[in-house]
Every structure is written in structure tokens, then in C-alpha cells.
């Protein structure tokens, strides 16, 4: 135990006595994370306000008097440059106008059937002709998409007014009133976005934090011959392996805490720019139990990742081949975390929590929303501890192997 | 005291290694039934060409490798069953084992002193002795990555000897060193011998072995072909020069001398 602590202290000293390493491990990622999320927020805010303030260039063909009035009084009409065209004018310019839509130079063309009013008035019953309004827009252009969305609201008003004129009393069409009363679990309110993103972000940050230092601590030291200096000293090889793994787990955990804090700070500075994203973060309040559960899960996952990378790196002769071994593991972590983004809402079975990585990801998701069942939590935690313990045993075996440690 | 008894080490060869060595055998006998003893107060030299099995033998003594057959005892401890005790009583230095360049010599010296269970007072005392002997004080606080090759080698020797071990094993002790540092190392090996330590060195430099070793064992293709003092070897090979003796033995044992 004494020697294990000596190795642990040495590994920690190695990182914390190296200014360049501190900067590259903790400070640069924090600044980058803050800068990236702030930039995303600023750009998203700017994009939203730009779309909302854009004056929609719109052509309305054969507009009826009522439609013209409805559009003028609607939200759409307040910020749109509308040109009204006759049927013949449209026919002569059709190709050019559609090209404008395709190129994003115009946002919307509304083509009302030429004899709209008379067809509408002639309607007596089933089988009679129904007039048509065709909307031409470009779904790949944000301005056009937004114009279509806002204009559809105006068109609904127009539809209601026409129905009123046909029936005389609109209340006859109202068979019931609809009101909404929203009931949500307090712990789940505003957490959908964070619950979707958190497993992904936590697992990626923990793994990449562990990867950057663990590959060098095992394969790098083996390659440089510095690990051998410890292997020929009177210290149990298990103590060397464990001392390194624990130290690296501490460093990786600190690194991911720095990532997480900088990310949360930058998310909260986004304001309302990301329509629901920042509010999802702002509304999150973890209670003590959730914090404890999340903390335990992160500690166990952190150790698990370090020991996985340690085993793979110890198999490798040098850092180059270690990186080759670790990359597929990174992909597995990435996919496991991504899978949680596609949850249908159905309750997960206990077996899913027993799948390493995926089980951890859905457990983190459940902790975030306050839905975690104690049995699911302990199964996920227990399996990870068990797998980590097995991998630690494998690592100890590798350290005892002449062939693997000395390439003999 | 080192006692090597019928030591055999067989390596399994990978397919790529078999191709590289142009062989169809999937094993290679690196050391073949080797026996010798190195006693306190003497420098025992293992001589042989590259690939003869010198380094493998030293690695088995240092507990890095486990013998396929036979046994090695160091100060009475079995290298397989009592590896930690063996490692606690030896210093093993080779060019392949290096100090972590991120640390200072001072830090590494203290770290390994603590690993060997020494008190801070013992470490301080030993530090003064060795740092003065190898002229390390001036760069003791510098990171090892900032040191010259000679400085790094001196630092590595001092760190390896921190616990004042009874047995000292040096694989190619002067390889890659400038003449001044090489002289410092060979002089110190003689001092260790005078102090009653057991010293084993491996080398392929005949002049170094002649000057340094009390007894020499020549290994060719994993087998010991001769052992004794310089006089014994000259007598048995009817030569008066170690290099000539080596070539005679090499030819006798199927070596191709061009």
C-alpha cells in the first residue's frame, strides 16, 4: 500500500509540476469549451433574430379582397414585402419567380385559384368543386421556411373567416372547447434537453480526458523505457499498475470537472438564444440524492475508462499502436452514449442497465430526470465496478508478463 | 552472490519474427543450460557477440524475465519465487531502462530511495555520497530531459545505486558514453568490488573486459564456452590476448569469422 501511494503521488506530481501539462489538460480545454459554446450561442441568437427580423419577399397571385385584408392585418403582413399579381402576370413570370424561390431571392409565392370566390360561393354540398391555394416555398432556405410557417397562420385566419361567412355562425362548428393543463414531474421540468445530452457529454469528456494522459502513462513509458526502471525495483507490479490507474483517474476526473463547469457556465450565458436548450440547462436543479448518484456513477465510470485505456495501452509496444487500440474503444463509448438520444420514452428493462456503457448512459439520463430506480442504479453501478475489477486483474496480469512489459 | 544454475530461456517467435530471422522454428533458445557463479568482491564479465544471450541472462538475474528452465539465486533468494527480495538487493542498469525525463534527478533519487524503504536521513546521506562521487550536485535540480547524455547516465547510476545494494548488474556499462563518463563508471565498478559487492557486467568490448573483470565467462549462441580468469582463458586457448581467444572460441563453436 505504501508503494502504491508513492507511485500515485509520483504520477500526480508529474502532471501538477508541469506547467505546460496543466495548461494543456485543464486551462486550454476550459477556455476552448467556453469559447465554443459561447460562439454557438452567439451565432444561434444572431441567426434567430436575423430570421425573425427578415422582411419576407412574397408574391400573391389572384388575391381575393378578404385574403388581402387578412394578410395585411396578420403577423405576416407586418414584416413582408408583398407584391400582388394577376393570373396573366404570374403566367408570364412564373419561371423567373420560381427561380427566385430556388435561389433564395424570394421567399414565398401564394397562388390563389383565379375564380376562387365564385367556386367558393358555388359550393353546395359533397362532390362540388373546392377552390385551391398553392404555396410555393423553399424548405432549404431559412427565410422561406419561416415565411411559410408564419403565412400558414394567416391562411388559417382566412379559412376561419370564410367558414364564418358560409355558415353564418361560427359557434355551430365549435363542438367542444379545448383547454390544456400541463402536469410535469418537478425534477423533470426543463431537463429533457440536458437529459438527452448529459450522458453523451459526460462519457465523451471522461473518456477523452482519460485517453490523453493514460496512453502516455502506460504505452509511452513502456516505449521510453521509464516504466522498466520501476519494474526492476522492489515494488509489486500490481502496486505500480494500481498507483498509476488511480492517479490517472483523479487527473481525468479533474479534467472532466473543468470541462463540465466551463460548459455549464457557457450554456447559461447563451440566454434564450437556443430555443429551449439553455432553458433546459437553466431549469435543472439536482437534489442531494441526484448529486450523490451522479457523483458515484462518474467516479466509477472514470475509473472504468482509465483501466480500459490502461489495459489496451499496456498491450501496445508504443504510443502509436496504443492509439490504434484505443480508438475503437472510443467509438464504442461514442455510440453507447449516442444511443440514449433515441429513447422512445418506454421504461428500460433491468437487463439494459447491466450492459456496460449503455447501461451507464441510460442511468445517467434517468438520474438527470429523477426517474432512476434504486435497483437500476445499483445494477448499472455494480456491473461497472465488477467489469473494472476484472480489467484491473487483467492489467495486473499484463504487468506480470515479461512478453508484454519488455516485448521479450 | 549470484548463482546461475542450468539457466535456459526459450523465446516463442511470432510469425513476423520467424520471417525476419528466416527460420521455420517457432522458438529460439536464447540461453542454453548456462551456469556460473559471481562472488562478493569480484567483477564477473559476461562476454559474447550480439545475440549471444548476455542481456537475456542479466534480465533473468534481475527478475525481468522468468527462466524457461533452471534457476537463478541472488543473495540466496530465488528470482522467480522471491522476486521482490531479489530486486531489493540488486542494482540493474542497462541502456534500455531510463529515468522518467519529466522529473529531476533529485526527485527520482528520493522516489526510489522511498521505494527501497529508506528513511529520509538515509536518503540524504546516500545522496551526498553518490552525488559527490558522480558530480551530480550542479544539475540535481534540473529535469532529466534537460541533461546531456553523460549527465543522464551518471544520474541513472546514482539512482540505481540509491539503496547501496550488495549485487550490481551492468549491461554494457560504457555503451554510448563519452570517454570521461565511461572512465568514471569503470572506476566506480572497481570501487564497488573493493567494497565487497558482487558485480556482473556484460560487454562485447574485449579491452574493457580485460581491464575490469576478475573472471570472465564467454557465451556464444546461448552457451558458455569458457570461464575463468584472464590467465585461465589464455592458457586454455593458447593465446595471450582476449580478442584472439574470443575469435578462436567463436570459430570452434561454429561462428562465421569474415
XYZ file of C-alpha atoms in Angstrom:
666
model
C 0.000 0.000 0.000
C 2.854 2.366 0.882
C 4.469 1.833 -2.509
C 1.125 2.200 -4.285
C 0.728 5.628 -2.674
C 4.295 6.535 -3.667
C 3.539 5.688 -7.306
C 0.211 7.554 -7.125
C 1.926 10.660 -5.717
C 4.635 10.463 -8.374
C 2.066 10.334 -11.172
C 0.129 13.262 -9.709
C 3.338 15.250 -9.169
C 4.312 14.589 -12.769
C 1.189 16.364 -14.011
C 0.875 19.101 -11.407
C 4.555 20.096 -11.537
C 4.440 20.595 -15.292
C 3.054 23.995 -16.223
C 2.633 23.039 -19.885
C 0.704 19.926 -18.959
C -1.586 21.875 -16.596
C -2.272 24.401 -19.347
C -2.970 21.735 -21.973
C -5.014 19.480 -19.675
C -7.085 21.967 -17.748
C -6.835 25.578 -18.886
C -6.900 25.328 -22.694
C -9.863 22.870 -22.772
C -11.797 25.106 -20.344
C -11.173 28.197 -22.460
C -11.927 26.310 -25.674
C -15.119 24.842 -24.246
C -16.298 28.269 -23.078
C -15.347 29.849 -26.397
C -17.035 27.143 -28.500
C -20.333 27.160 -26.593
C -20.387 30.950 -26.366
C -19.778 31.151 -30.084
C -22.536 28.633 -30.780
C -24.894 30.660 -28.554
C -23.995 33.954 -30.180
C -24.349 32.559 -33.676
C -27.665 30.868 -32.878
C -29.008 34.060 -31.297
C -27.889 36.082 -34.256
C -29.412 33.556 -36.671
C -32.783 33.547 -34.866
C -33.040 37.317 -34.663
C -31.961 37.640 -38.279
C -34.685 35.216 -39.432
C -37.317 36.878 -37.278
C -36.473 40.397 -38.485
C -36.222 39.412 -42.139
C -38.723 41.082 -44.484
C -40.271 38.264 -46.477
C -40.380 38.863 -50.198
C -43.731 37.393 -51.185
C -45.837 37.192 -54.314
C -49.591 36.617 -54.012
C -51.385 35.734 -57.225
C -55.111 36.397 -57.664
C -55.537 37.553 -54.074
C -59.153 37.971 -53.017
C -60.123 41.142 -51.178
C -60.685 39.203 -47.972
C -57.330 37.417 -48.221
C -55.576 40.720 -48.876
C -57.184 42.228 -45.790
C -56.447 39.187 -43.600
C -52.807 39.134 -44.682
C -52.460 42.858 -44.126
C -53.779 42.580 -40.567
C -51.809 39.423 -39.726
C -48.382 38.995 -38.112
C -47.061 38.046 -41.538
C -48.242 41.268 -43.121
C -46.315 43.390 -40.599
C -42.947 42.291 -41.933
C -43.400 41.302 -45.529
C -42.784 42.882 -48.902
C -45.830 41.656 -50.796
C -46.424 42.034 -54.489
C -49.897 41.187 -55.762
C -50.005 39.706 -59.246
C -52.770 38.900 -61.663
C -53.066 35.478 -63.246
C -51.588 36.660 -66.545
C -48.717 38.473 -64.856
C -47.867 35.305 -62.932
C -48.076 33.167 -66.064
C -45.539 35.368 -67.831
C -43.124 35.478 -64.856
C -43.665 32.019 -63.392
C -40.284 30.531 -64.372
C -38.401 33.583 -63.151
C -40.308 33.737 -59.846
C -39.737 30.037 -59.141
C -36.047 30.529 -59.904
C -36.030 33.367 -57.335
C -37.516 30.975 -54.746
C -34.968 28.282 -55.644
C -32.097 30.773 -55.283
C -33.419 32.282 -52.071
C -34.037 35.701 -53.687
C -37.755 35.465 -52.916
C -39.367 33.619 -50.015
C -42.933 32.741 -50.912
C -45.384 32.549 -53.828
C -49.055 32.134 -52.957
C -51.174 31.162 -55.936
C -54.896 31.565 -55.350
C -57.206 29.910 -57.834
C -58.348 32.525 -60.400
C -62.074 32.232 -59.735
C -61.620 31.459 -56.030
C -64.606 33.466 -54.742
C -67.107 32.090 -57.302
C -66.005 28.477 -56.793
C -66.239 29.010 -53.042
C -69.712 30.558 -53.327
C -70.948 27.839 -55.724
C -70.236 25.104 -53.227
C -73.485 23.482 -52.133
C -72.566 20.029 -50.952
C -70.401 16.941 -51.297
C -68.904 16.471 -54.751
C -68.859 20.176 -55.645
C -65.586 21.834 -56.606
C -63.355 23.155 -53.785
C -61.093 26.114 -54.551
C -57.338 25.739 -54.175
C -54.469 27.837 -52.804
C -50.982 26.689 -53.717
C -47.970 27.813 -51.648
C -44.552 27.699 -53.275
C -41.583 27.851 -50.903
C -38.058 26.504 -50.435
C -37.625 24.306 -47.357
C -33.826 24.520 -47.575
C -33.886 28.297 -47.081
C -34.471 29.504 -43.516
C -36.189 32.724 -44.624
C -38.562 30.851 -46.956
C -39.310 28.186 -44.320
C -40.073 30.901 -41.751
C -42.295 32.820 -44.238
C -44.247 29.630 -45.000
C -44.750 28.962 -41.296
C -45.974 32.471 -40.450
C -48.116 32.753 -43.604
C -49.845 29.446 -42.725
C -51.180 31.147 -39.573
C -52.637 33.961 -41.689
C -54.188 31.396 -44.016
C -55.867 29.706 -41.035
C -57.461 33.030 -40.112
C -58.648 33.389 -43.727
C -60.111 29.857 -43.644
C -61.981 30.636 -40.411
C -63.416 33.867 -41.818
C -64.645 32.106 -44.995
C -66.256 29.348 -42.935
C -67.950 32.018 -40.841
C -69.332 33.655 -43.963
C -70.629 30.302 -45.273
C -72.256 29.133 -42.073
C -73.201 32.486 -40.566
C -72.498 31.399 -37.019
C -69.021 30.021 -36.371
C -70.077 28.650 -32.997
C -72.002 25.933 -34.857
C -68.632 24.476 -35.832
C -67.377 24.509 -32.275
C -68.378 21.139 -30.832
C -66.113 21.477 -27.782
C -63.629 23.844 -26.273
C -60.128 22.635 -25.605
C -58.022 23.823 -22.687
C -54.641 22.496 -21.535
C -53.405 21.862 -18.012
C -49.790 20.758 -18.017
C -48.609 18.495 -15.197
C -44.895 17.634 -15.082
C -42.642 15.997 -12.548
C -40.782 18.903 -10.966
C -37.432 17.162 -11.296
C -38.091 16.511 -14.970
C -39.198 20.026 -15.849
C -36.783 21.607 -18.292
C -34.456 18.623 -18.157
C -35.324 16.960 -21.471
C -32.516 18.570 -23.331
C -29.918 18.101 -20.633
C -31.069 14.525 -20.031
C -30.590 13.826 -23.704
C -27.193 15.483 -23.902
C -25.675 14.763 -20.483
C -24.814 11.044 -20.913
C -23.184 11.816 -24.232
C -21.210 14.777 -22.949
C -20.142 13.114 -19.696
C -18.964 9.913 -21.350
C -17.111 11.648 -24.148
C -15.449 14.115 -21.791
C -14.445 11.432 -19.306
C -13.061 9.140 -21.978
C -11.169 11.794 -23.915
C -9.804 13.232 -20.641
C -8.571 9.778 -19.631
C -7.255 8.942 -23.087
C -4.963 11.951 -23.398
C -2.931 11.026 -20.322
C -3.353 7.264 -19.911
C -1.915 6.236 -23.272
C 1.323 8.059 -22.464
C 1.435 6.824 -18.868
C 1.428 3.190 -19.997
C 2.483 2.773 -23.643
C 4.576 5.960 -23.624
C 6.524 4.983 -20.518
C 6.985 1.474 -21.873
C 8.285 2.865 -25.145
C 10.716 5.249 -23.418
C 11.976 2.577 -21.015
C 10.973 4.579 -17.931
C 8.405 2.025 -16.794
C 11.156 -0.615 -16.691
C 13.034 1.409 -14.058
C 10.108 0.847 -11.700
C 9.643 -2.773 -12.727
C 13.194 -3.615 -11.578
C 12.656 -2.007 -8.177
C 11.300 -3.905 -5.151
C 7.703 -2.928 -5.691
C 4.824 -5.220 -6.547
C 3.824 -4.772 -10.154
C 0.196 -4.598 -9.072
C 1.087 -1.561 -6.947
C 2.650 0.141 -9.961
C -0.408 -0.575 -12.107
C -2.915 0.453 -9.428
C -0.954 3.561 -8.409
C -0.914 4.733 -11.988
C -4.572 3.931 -12.658
C -5.832 5.711 -9.531
C -3.668 8.778 -10.189
C -4.845 8.948 -13.773
C -8.464 8.528 -12.715
C -8.053 11.520 -10.364
C -6.498 13.640 -13.117
C -9.121 12.573 -15.673
C -11.906 13.371 -13.183
C -10.467 16.843 -12.502
C -10.117 17.418 -16.216
C -13.746 16.487 -16.850
C -14.939 18.646 -13.945
C -13.165 21.583 -15.605
C -14.853 20.695 -18.913
C -18.272 20.381 -17.281
C -18.045 23.638 -15.302
C -16.901 25.631 -18.314
C -19.630 24.066 -20.422
C -22.387 24.839 -17.919
C -21.159 28.414 -17.481
C -21.079 28.971 -21.233
C -24.505 27.304 -21.662
C -26.013 29.618 -19.074
C -24.561 32.657 -20.844
C -26.372 31.673 -24.030
C -29.539 33.278 -22.709
C -32.633 32.297 -24.657
C -30.736 32.032 -27.853
C -31.085 28.311 -28.435
C -34.798 27.940 -28.093
C -35.100 25.536 -25.225
C -31.513 24.436 -24.891
C -30.365 26.988 -22.388
C -33.682 26.953 -20.605
C -33.218 23.216 -20.285
C -29.964 23.897 -18.503
C -31.215 26.859 -16.529
C -34.154 24.956 -15.116
C -32.137 21.984 -13.892
C -31.956 21.615 -10.137
C -30.400 18.443 -8.791
C -31.287 17.396 -5.270
C -28.723 15.860 -2.927
C -29.661 12.294 -3.869
C -29.248 13.016 -7.583
C -25.870 14.666 -6.975
C -24.687 11.666 -4.917
C -25.919 9.211 -7.554
C -24.345 11.187 -10.384
C -21.102 11.579 -8.419
C -20.868 7.835 -7.722
C -21.611 6.983 -11.329
C -18.970 9.412 -12.584
C -16.291 8.111 -10.193
C -16.944 4.521 -11.238
C -17.101 5.389 -14.954
C -13.951 7.471 -14.686
C -12.024 4.558 -13.165
C -13.543 2.173 -15.732
C -12.380 4.308 -18.661
C -8.875 4.723 -17.264
C -8.481 0.990 -16.656
C -9.810 0.161 -20.168
C -7.274 2.539 -21.723
C -4.546 1.234 -19.394
C -5.163 -2.369 -20.463
C -5.206 -1.503 -24.167
C -2.112 0.714 -23.857
C -0.219 -1.941 -21.904
C -0.791 -4.417 -24.721
C 0.789 -1.978 -27.153
C 4.507 -1.657 -27.813
C 4.377 2.099 -28.285
C 2.020 5.076 -28.154
C 1.257 4.832 -31.865
C -0.097 1.297 -31.633
C -1.786 2.164 -28.306
C -3.748 4.927 -30.032
C -4.782 2.413 -32.683
C -6.048 0.053 -29.971
C -7.870 2.776 -28.020
C -9.680 4.381 -30.977
C -12.239 1.520 -31.423
C -12.982 1.693 -27.673
C -13.631 5.422 -28.077
C -16.053 4.644 -30.911
C -17.917 2.138 -28.707
C -18.241 4.776 -25.954
C -19.427 7.319 -28.512
C -22.108 5.033 -29.933
C -23.295 3.857 -26.486
C -23.745 7.461 -25.416
C -25.425 8.445 -28.669
C -27.987 5.642 -28.331
C -29.527 7.398 -25.325
C -30.571 10.248 -27.597
C -33.028 7.922 -29.326
C -35.039 6.735 -26.326
C -38.754 6.306 -27.087
C -39.921 7.030 -23.555
C -40.731 3.387 -22.779
C -39.289 2.157 -19.477
C -35.931 0.402 -19.852
C -35.654 -3.179 -18.644
C -33.227 -4.091 -15.868
C -31.047 -6.013 -18.333
C -30.271 -2.811 -20.233
C -28.796 -1.272 -17.077
C -26.469 -4.282 -16.828
C -24.883 -3.531 -20.206
C -21.625 -1.669 -19.568
C -21.515 1.817 -21.103
C -25.072 1.776 -22.471
C -26.430 0.944 -19.012
C -24.343 3.765 -17.536
C -25.621 6.180 -20.167
C -29.301 5.433 -19.537
C -28.692 5.501 -15.773
C -27.186 9.000 -16.075
C -30.185 10.002 -18.160
C -32.594 8.657 -15.525
C -30.684 10.342 -12.693
C -30.963 13.654 -14.539
C -34.734 13.333 -14.942
C -35.202 11.917 -11.446
C -36.588 8.657 -12.860
C -33.866 6.308 -11.691
C -34.999 3.275 -9.705
C -32.595 2.204 -6.930
C -32.328 -1.308 -8.356
C -31.431 0.019 -11.818
C -28.868 2.394 -10.348
C -27.141 -0.299 -8.310
C -27.166 -2.811 -11.169
C -25.533 -0.297 -13.501
C -23.023 0.767 -10.836
C -22.324 -2.804 -9.719
C -21.711 -4.147 -13.226
C -19.285 -1.303 -13.947
C -17.432 -1.943 -10.680
C -17.287 -5.660 -11.490
C -16.002 -5.142 -15.035
C -13.472 -2.584 -13.764
C -12.268 -5.074 -11.146
C -11.856 -7.773 -13.804
C -9.956 -5.361 -16.038
C -7.746 -4.366 -13.095
C -6.930 -8.067 -12.680
C -6.132 -8.262 -16.405
C -3.891 -5.204 -16.055
C -2.043 -6.831 -13.154
C -1.538 -9.964 -15.300
C -0.200 -7.832 -18.134
C 2.253 -6.180 -15.731
C 3.431 -9.656 -14.719
C 4.023 -10.674 -18.320
C 7.641 -10.455 -19.492
C 6.476 -10.601 -23.065
C 4.124 -7.653 -22.800
C 6.113 -5.434 -20.459
C 9.529 -5.915 -22.023
C 8.496 -7.010 -25.509
C 10.517 -10.158 -24.701
C 26.434 -13.571 -4.560
C 24.797 -14.708 -7.792
C 24.268 -18.349 -8.601
C 23.024 -19.296 -12.066
C 22.172 -22.998 -12.457
C 21.384 -24.596 -15.808
C 19.579 -21.473 -16.937
C 17.649 -21.919 -20.153
C 15.485 -19.280 -21.758
C 13.408 -20.044 -24.816
C 11.513 -17.337 -26.660
C 8.440 -18.035 -28.693
C 8.720 -16.386 -32.078
C 5.907 -14.566 -33.779
C 5.301 -15.164 -37.479
C 6.886 -11.824 -38.348
C 9.930 -12.584 -36.180
C 10.303 -16.013 -37.857
C 10.253 -14.292 -41.217
C 12.800 -11.742 -40.039
C 15.138 -14.483 -38.744
C 14.478 -16.622 -41.830
C 13.617 -19.681 -39.779
C 10.802 -22.195 -39.721
C 11.283 -22.844 -35.991
C 8.736 -21.051 -33.837
C 11.087 -20.932 -30.843
C 14.552 -19.567 -30.230
C 16.870 -20.747 -27.487
C 18.431 -17.541 -26.209
C 20.277 -19.135 -23.256
C 21.101 -22.840 -23.118
C 21.863 -24.557 -19.769
C 24.080 -21.744 -18.551
C 25.679 -22.000 -15.111
C 28.057 -19.644 -13.335
C 28.640 -18.007 -10.001
C 29.619 -14.431 -9.227
C 31.046 -13.894 -5.758
C 31.230 -10.893 -3.476
C 34.347 -8.815 -4.077
C 34.727 -9.729 -7.745
C 33.682 -8.398 -11.111
C 32.363 -11.160 -13.302
C 32.221 -10.404 -17.017
C 29.827 -11.994 -19.489
C 31.331 -11.676 -22.929
C 29.841 -12.552 -26.248
C 28.784 -11.233 -29.627
C 25.443 -9.542 -30.161
C 22.598 -12.012 -29.726
C 24.707 -14.445 -27.692
C 22.339 -14.319 -24.719
C 24.174 -11.913 -22.379
C 21.288 -9.479 -21.938
C 18.758 -12.298 -21.542
C 20.917 -13.813 -18.781
C 21.181 -10.471 -16.972
C 17.435 -9.907 -17.335
C 16.790 -13.301 -15.740
C 19.081 -12.361 -12.836
C 17.243 -9.029 -12.475
C 13.844 -10.850 -12.370
C 12.680 -9.121 -15.552
C 12.447 -12.476 -17.316
C 11.468 -15.840 -15.894
C 13.743 -18.760 -16.818
C 12.215 -21.447 -19.017
C 14.332 -23.997 -17.142
C 16.938 -23.845 -14.405
C 17.172 -21.320 -11.608
C 18.889 -18.154 -10.525
C 19.571 -17.206 -6.924
C 20.711 -13.777 -5.803
C 21.983 -13.469 -2.237
C 20.154 -16.731 -1.576
C 16.800 -15.509 -2.958
C 15.159 -17.300 -5.849
C 14.463 -14.849 -8.701
C 11.072 -16.388 -9.527
C 9.692 -17.087 -6.059
C 11.274 -14.125 -4.241
C 11.405 -11.511 -6.977
C 10.800 -8.516 -4.707
C 13.589 -9.525 -2.340
C 15.951 -10.007 -5.254
C 15.063 -6.600 -6.686
C 15.612 -5.076 -3.258
C 19.183 -6.328 -3.145
C 20.352 -5.549 -6.677
C 21.048 -2.575 -8.885
C 20.375 -3.237 -12.538
C 21.479 -0.766 -15.130
C 21.041 -1.032 -18.858
C 20.641 1.428 -21.687
C 17.096 0.206 -22.232
C 15.982 1.291 -18.754
C 15.748 5.030 -18.346
C 14.689 7.576 -15.773
C 11.475 9.478 -16.419
C 12.617 12.644 -18.172
C 9.846 14.775 -16.617
C 11.448 14.571 -13.170
C 14.654 15.898 -11.660
C 17.482 13.593 -10.592
C 16.787 14.668 -7.028
C 13.117 13.637 -7.234
C 13.911 10.258 -8.803
C 16.645 9.597 -6.249
C 14.263 10.238 -3.364
C 11.425 8.322 -5.045
C 13.481 5.163 -5.482
C 15.015 5.593 -2.012
C 11.488 5.535 -0.558
C 10.554 2.552 -2.751
C 13.528 0.750 -1.186
C 12.162 1.599 2.251
C 14.894 4.073 3.193
C 14.345 6.867 5.720
C 14.762 10.497 4.682
C 18.026 10.669 6.701
C 19.389 7.585 4.935
C 18.417 9.039 1.562
C 20.092 12.386 2.388
C 23.310 10.674 3.460
C 23.415 8.432 0.395
C 22.526 11.381 -1.839
C 25.551 13.317 -0.586
C 27.842 10.321 -1.177
C 26.692 9.469 -4.682
C 26.017 12.988 -5.946
C 29.535 13.969 -4.893
C 31.072 10.805 -6.371
C 29.366 11.346 -9.737
C 29.469 15.159 -9.630
C 25.692 15.482 -9.829
C 25.037 18.328 -7.342
C 25.205 21.006 -10.049
C 22.336 19.502 -12.073
C 20.411 17.591 -9.398
C 17.504 20.060 -9.565
C 17.225 20.058 -13.352
C 14.724 17.922 -15.201
C 16.354 14.842 -16.694
C 15.155 15.837 -20.183
C 17.409 18.915 -19.934
C 20.586 16.902 -19.223
C 23.332 15.749 -21.598
C 23.762 12.020 -22.320
C 26.682 11.753 -19.886
C 24.747 13.566 -17.143
C 21.729 11.302 -17.692
C 23.930 8.216 -17.401
C 25.519 9.480 -14.167
C 22.096 10.320 -12.790
C 20.789 6.845 -13.727
C 23.756 5.159 -11.997
C 23.269 7.192 -8.809
C 19.521 6.471 -8.720
C 20.100 2.762 -9.372
C 22.575 2.580 -6.506
C 20.481 4.578 -4.017
C 19.947 1.590 -1.693
C 23.626 0.562 -1.614
C 22.888 -2.906 -2.993
C 25.054 -5.978 -2.463
C 24.774 -7.003 -6.107
C 25.345 -4.703 -9.064
C 24.489 -5.760 -12.612
C 25.506 -3.595 -15.555
C 24.523 -4.435 -19.113
C 27.057 -2.784 -21.446
C 28.125 -0.278 -18.769
C 30.047 2.102 -21.041
C 27.977 1.758 -24.194
C 27.202 5.147 -25.699
C 29.225 7.071 -23.115
C 31.985 9.569 -23.782
C 35.451 8.575 -22.613
C 35.291 10.646 -19.406
C 31.957 9.261 -18.249
C 32.995 5.751 -19.260
C 36.101 6.081 -17.095
C 34.010 7.321 -14.162
C 31.783 4.256 -14.495
C 34.580 1.697 -14.731
C 36.427 3.302 -11.812
C 33.275 3.122 -9.737
C 32.741 -0.539 -10.593
C 36.233 -1.201 -9.234
C 35.333 0.711 -6.066
C 32.218 -1.423 -5.660
C 34.328 -4.547 -5.983
C 36.755 -3.205 -3.361
C 33.753 -2.603 -1.109
C 32.920 -6.294 -1.329
C 29.982 -6.046 -3.720
C 29.171 -8.663 -6.316
C 29.440 -7.060 -9.752
C 28.345 -8.623 -13.027
C 28.856 -6.807 -16.310
C 28.104 -7.794 -19.860
C 30.168 -6.414 -22.685
C 31.456 -7.126 -26.150
C 34.387 -4.734 -25.715
C 37.375 -7.002 -25.056
C 39.706 -4.274 -23.780
C 37.114 -3.233 -21.207
C 36.714 -6.815 -20.001
C 40.486 -7.277 -19.767
C 40.896 -4.200 -17.584
C 37.781 -4.660 -15.474
C 36.888 -8.295 -14.883
C 38.353 -10.725 -12.390
C 36.685 -13.645 -14.066
C 35.112 -13.905 -17.471
C 32.521 -16.218 -18.979
C 32.285 -16.199 -22.775
C 28.859 -17.034 -24.209
C 28.287 -17.985 -27.827
C 24.853 -18.945 -29.131
C 23.449 -19.080 -25.603
C 26.068 -21.495 -24.284
C 29.016 -20.802 -22.011
C 32.094 -21.911 -23.936
C 34.759 -20.939 -21.428
C 35.071 -19.435 -17.956
C 37.941 -18.338 -15.765
C 40.450 -15.601 -15.075
C 42.269 -13.990 -17.986
C 45.223 -16.293 -17.336
C 42.960 -19.342 -17.364
C 41.434 -18.322 -20.681
C 44.833 -17.585 -22.290
C 46.094 -20.979 -21.110
C 43.076 -22.907 -22.345
C 43.005 -21.171 -25.744
C 46.794 -20.968 -26.162
C 46.622 -17.254 -26.786
C 47.875 -14.168 -24.963
C 45.109 -11.808 -25.916
C 41.408 -11.889 -25.061
C 40.328 -10.859 -28.540
C 42.362 -13.686 -30.101
C 40.968 -16.098 -27.531
C 37.447 -14.977 -28.337
C 37.913 -15.496 -32.090
C 39.381 -18.962 -31.508
C 36.399 -19.933 -29.401
C 33.992 -18.335 -31.803
C 35.364 -20.363 -34.739
C 35.374 -23.556 -32.672
C 31.706 -23.042 -31.891
C 30.543 -22.584 -35.431
C 30.865 -18.828 -35.690
C 31.497 -17.331 -39.097
C 34.529 -15.020 -38.973
C 34.987 -13.000 -42.146
